[in-house]
Short mmCIF file of N, CA and C in Angstrom, two decimals:
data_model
loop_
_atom_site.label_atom_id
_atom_site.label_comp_id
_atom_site.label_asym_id
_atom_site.label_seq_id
_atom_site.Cartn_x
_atom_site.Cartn_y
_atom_site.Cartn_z
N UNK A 1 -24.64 10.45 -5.86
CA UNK A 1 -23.74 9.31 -5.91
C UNK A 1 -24.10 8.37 -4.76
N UNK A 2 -24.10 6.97 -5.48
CA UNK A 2 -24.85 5.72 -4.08
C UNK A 2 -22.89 5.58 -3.41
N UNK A 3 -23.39 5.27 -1.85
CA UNK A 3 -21.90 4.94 -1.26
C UNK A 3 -22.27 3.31 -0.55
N UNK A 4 -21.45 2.58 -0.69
CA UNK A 4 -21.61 1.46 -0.36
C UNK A 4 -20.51 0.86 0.26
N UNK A 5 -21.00 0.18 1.30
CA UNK A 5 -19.99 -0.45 1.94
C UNK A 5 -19.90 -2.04 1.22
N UNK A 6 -18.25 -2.62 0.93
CA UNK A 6 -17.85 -3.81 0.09
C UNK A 6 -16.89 -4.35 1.10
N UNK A 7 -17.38 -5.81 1.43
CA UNK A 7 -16.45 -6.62 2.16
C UNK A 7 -15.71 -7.15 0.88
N UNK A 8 -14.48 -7.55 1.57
CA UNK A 8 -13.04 -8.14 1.19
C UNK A 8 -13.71 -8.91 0.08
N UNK A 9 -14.95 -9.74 0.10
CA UNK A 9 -15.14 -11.15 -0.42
C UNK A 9 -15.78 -10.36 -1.96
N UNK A 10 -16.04 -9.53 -2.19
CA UNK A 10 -16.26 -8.90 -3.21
C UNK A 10 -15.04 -8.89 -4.02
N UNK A 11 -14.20 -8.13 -3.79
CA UNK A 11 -13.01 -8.00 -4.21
C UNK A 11 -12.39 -9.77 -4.57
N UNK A 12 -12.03 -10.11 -3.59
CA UNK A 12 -11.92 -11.78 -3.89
C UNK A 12 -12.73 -11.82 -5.07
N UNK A 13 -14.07 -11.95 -4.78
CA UNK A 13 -14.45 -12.92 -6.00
C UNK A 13 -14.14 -12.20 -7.47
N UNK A 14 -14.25 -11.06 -7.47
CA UNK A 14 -13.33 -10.48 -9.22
C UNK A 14 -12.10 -11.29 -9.12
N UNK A 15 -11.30 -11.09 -8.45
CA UNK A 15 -9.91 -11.55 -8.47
C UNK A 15 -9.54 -12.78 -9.21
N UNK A 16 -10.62 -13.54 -8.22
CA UNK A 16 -10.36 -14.69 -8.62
C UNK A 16 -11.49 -15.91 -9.40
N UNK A 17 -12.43 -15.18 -9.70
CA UNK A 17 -13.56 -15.69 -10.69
C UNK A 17 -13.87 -17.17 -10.26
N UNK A 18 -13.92 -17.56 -8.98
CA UNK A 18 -14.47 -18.51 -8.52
C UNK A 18 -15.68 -19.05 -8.60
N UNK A 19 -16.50 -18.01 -8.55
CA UNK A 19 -17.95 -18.56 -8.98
C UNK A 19 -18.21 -17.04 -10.38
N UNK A 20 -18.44 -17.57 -11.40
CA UNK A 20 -18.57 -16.86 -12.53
C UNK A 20 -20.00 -15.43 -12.58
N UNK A 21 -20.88 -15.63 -12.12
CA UNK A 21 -21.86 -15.00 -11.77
C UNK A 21 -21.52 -14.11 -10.98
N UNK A 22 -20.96 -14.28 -9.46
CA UNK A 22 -20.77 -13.69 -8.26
C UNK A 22 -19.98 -12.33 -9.37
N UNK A 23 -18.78 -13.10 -9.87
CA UNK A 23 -17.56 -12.05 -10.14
C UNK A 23 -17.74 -11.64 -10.94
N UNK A 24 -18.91 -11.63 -11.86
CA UNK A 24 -19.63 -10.36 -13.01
C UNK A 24 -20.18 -9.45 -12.15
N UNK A 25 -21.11 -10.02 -10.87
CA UNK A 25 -21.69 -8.79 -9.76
C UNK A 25 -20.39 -8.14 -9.46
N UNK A 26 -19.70 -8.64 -8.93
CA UNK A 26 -18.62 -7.75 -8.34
C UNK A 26 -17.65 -6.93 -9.18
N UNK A 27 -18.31 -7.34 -10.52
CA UNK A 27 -17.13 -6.43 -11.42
C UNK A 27 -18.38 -5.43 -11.83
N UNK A 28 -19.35 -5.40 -11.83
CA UNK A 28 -20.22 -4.54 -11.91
C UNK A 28 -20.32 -3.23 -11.43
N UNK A 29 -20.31 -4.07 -9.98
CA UNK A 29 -20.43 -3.09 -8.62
C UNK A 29 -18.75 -2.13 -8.68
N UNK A 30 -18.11 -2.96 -9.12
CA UNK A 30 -16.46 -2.40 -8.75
C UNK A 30 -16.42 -1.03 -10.47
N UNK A 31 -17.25 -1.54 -11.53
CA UNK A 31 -16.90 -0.39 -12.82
C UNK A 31 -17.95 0.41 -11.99
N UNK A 32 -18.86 0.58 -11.81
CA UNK A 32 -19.82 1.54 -10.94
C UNK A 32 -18.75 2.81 -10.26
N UNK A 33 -17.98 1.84 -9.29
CA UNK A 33 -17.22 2.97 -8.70
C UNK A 33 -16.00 3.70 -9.52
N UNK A 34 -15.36 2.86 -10.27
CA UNK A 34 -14.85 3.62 -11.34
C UNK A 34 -15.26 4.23 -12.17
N UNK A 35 -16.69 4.51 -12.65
CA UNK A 35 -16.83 5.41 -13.25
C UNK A 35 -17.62 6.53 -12.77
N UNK A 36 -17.44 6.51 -11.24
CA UNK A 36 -18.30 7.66 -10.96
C UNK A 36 -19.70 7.38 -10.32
N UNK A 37 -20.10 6.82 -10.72
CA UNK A 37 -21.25 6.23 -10.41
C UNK A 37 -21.72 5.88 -9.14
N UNK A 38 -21.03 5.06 -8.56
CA UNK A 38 -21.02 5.04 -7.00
C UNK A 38 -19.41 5.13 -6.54
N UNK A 39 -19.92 5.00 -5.11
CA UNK A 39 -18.74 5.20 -4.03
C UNK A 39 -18.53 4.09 -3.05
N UNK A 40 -17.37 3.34 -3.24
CA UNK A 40 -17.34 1.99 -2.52
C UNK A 40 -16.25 2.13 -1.50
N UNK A 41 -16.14 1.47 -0.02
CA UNK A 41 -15.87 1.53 0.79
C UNK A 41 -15.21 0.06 1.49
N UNK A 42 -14.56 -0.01 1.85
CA UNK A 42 -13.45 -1.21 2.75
C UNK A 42 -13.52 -0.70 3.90
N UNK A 43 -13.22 -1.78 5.39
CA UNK A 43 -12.93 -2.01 6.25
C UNK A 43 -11.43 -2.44 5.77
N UNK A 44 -10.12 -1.28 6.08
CA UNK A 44 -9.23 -1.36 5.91
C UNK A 44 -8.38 -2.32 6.86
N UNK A 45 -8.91 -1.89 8.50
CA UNK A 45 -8.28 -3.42 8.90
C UNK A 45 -8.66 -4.46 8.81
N UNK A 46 -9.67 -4.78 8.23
CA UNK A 46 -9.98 -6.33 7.98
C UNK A 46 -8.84 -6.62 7.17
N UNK A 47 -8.65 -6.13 6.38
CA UNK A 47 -7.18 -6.25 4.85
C UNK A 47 -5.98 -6.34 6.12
N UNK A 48 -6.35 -5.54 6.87
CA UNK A 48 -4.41 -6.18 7.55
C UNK A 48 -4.26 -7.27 8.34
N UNK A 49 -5.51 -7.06 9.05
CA UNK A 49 -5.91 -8.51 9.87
C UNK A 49 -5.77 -10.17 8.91
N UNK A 50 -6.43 -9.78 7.97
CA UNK A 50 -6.53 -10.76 7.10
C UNK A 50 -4.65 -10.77 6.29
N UNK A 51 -3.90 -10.05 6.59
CA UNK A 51 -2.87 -10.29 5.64
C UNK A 51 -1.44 -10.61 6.73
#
């Protein structure tokens, strides 16, 4: 299993499909980890810092 580290801006861009390309990568990368496939990772305080 690949483990990868994913900044916030990943997540953003699925969310919010700002640039259409980006947020097919990032929905890519994000079914990857839902199905097993890989293992994705956050900097959890960046999320509190940022909130």
């Amino acid at each position: 299993m690949a483990n990868f580290f994913v900044d916030t801006n990943v997540f953003l861009r699925f969310l919010t499909n700002d640039d259409p390309a980006k947020a097919k990568r990032a929905e890519t990368l994000l079914l990857r980890a839902a199905t097993g496939v890989s293992q994705n990772h956050d900097c959890a305080p960046v999320e509190m810092w940022m909130i």
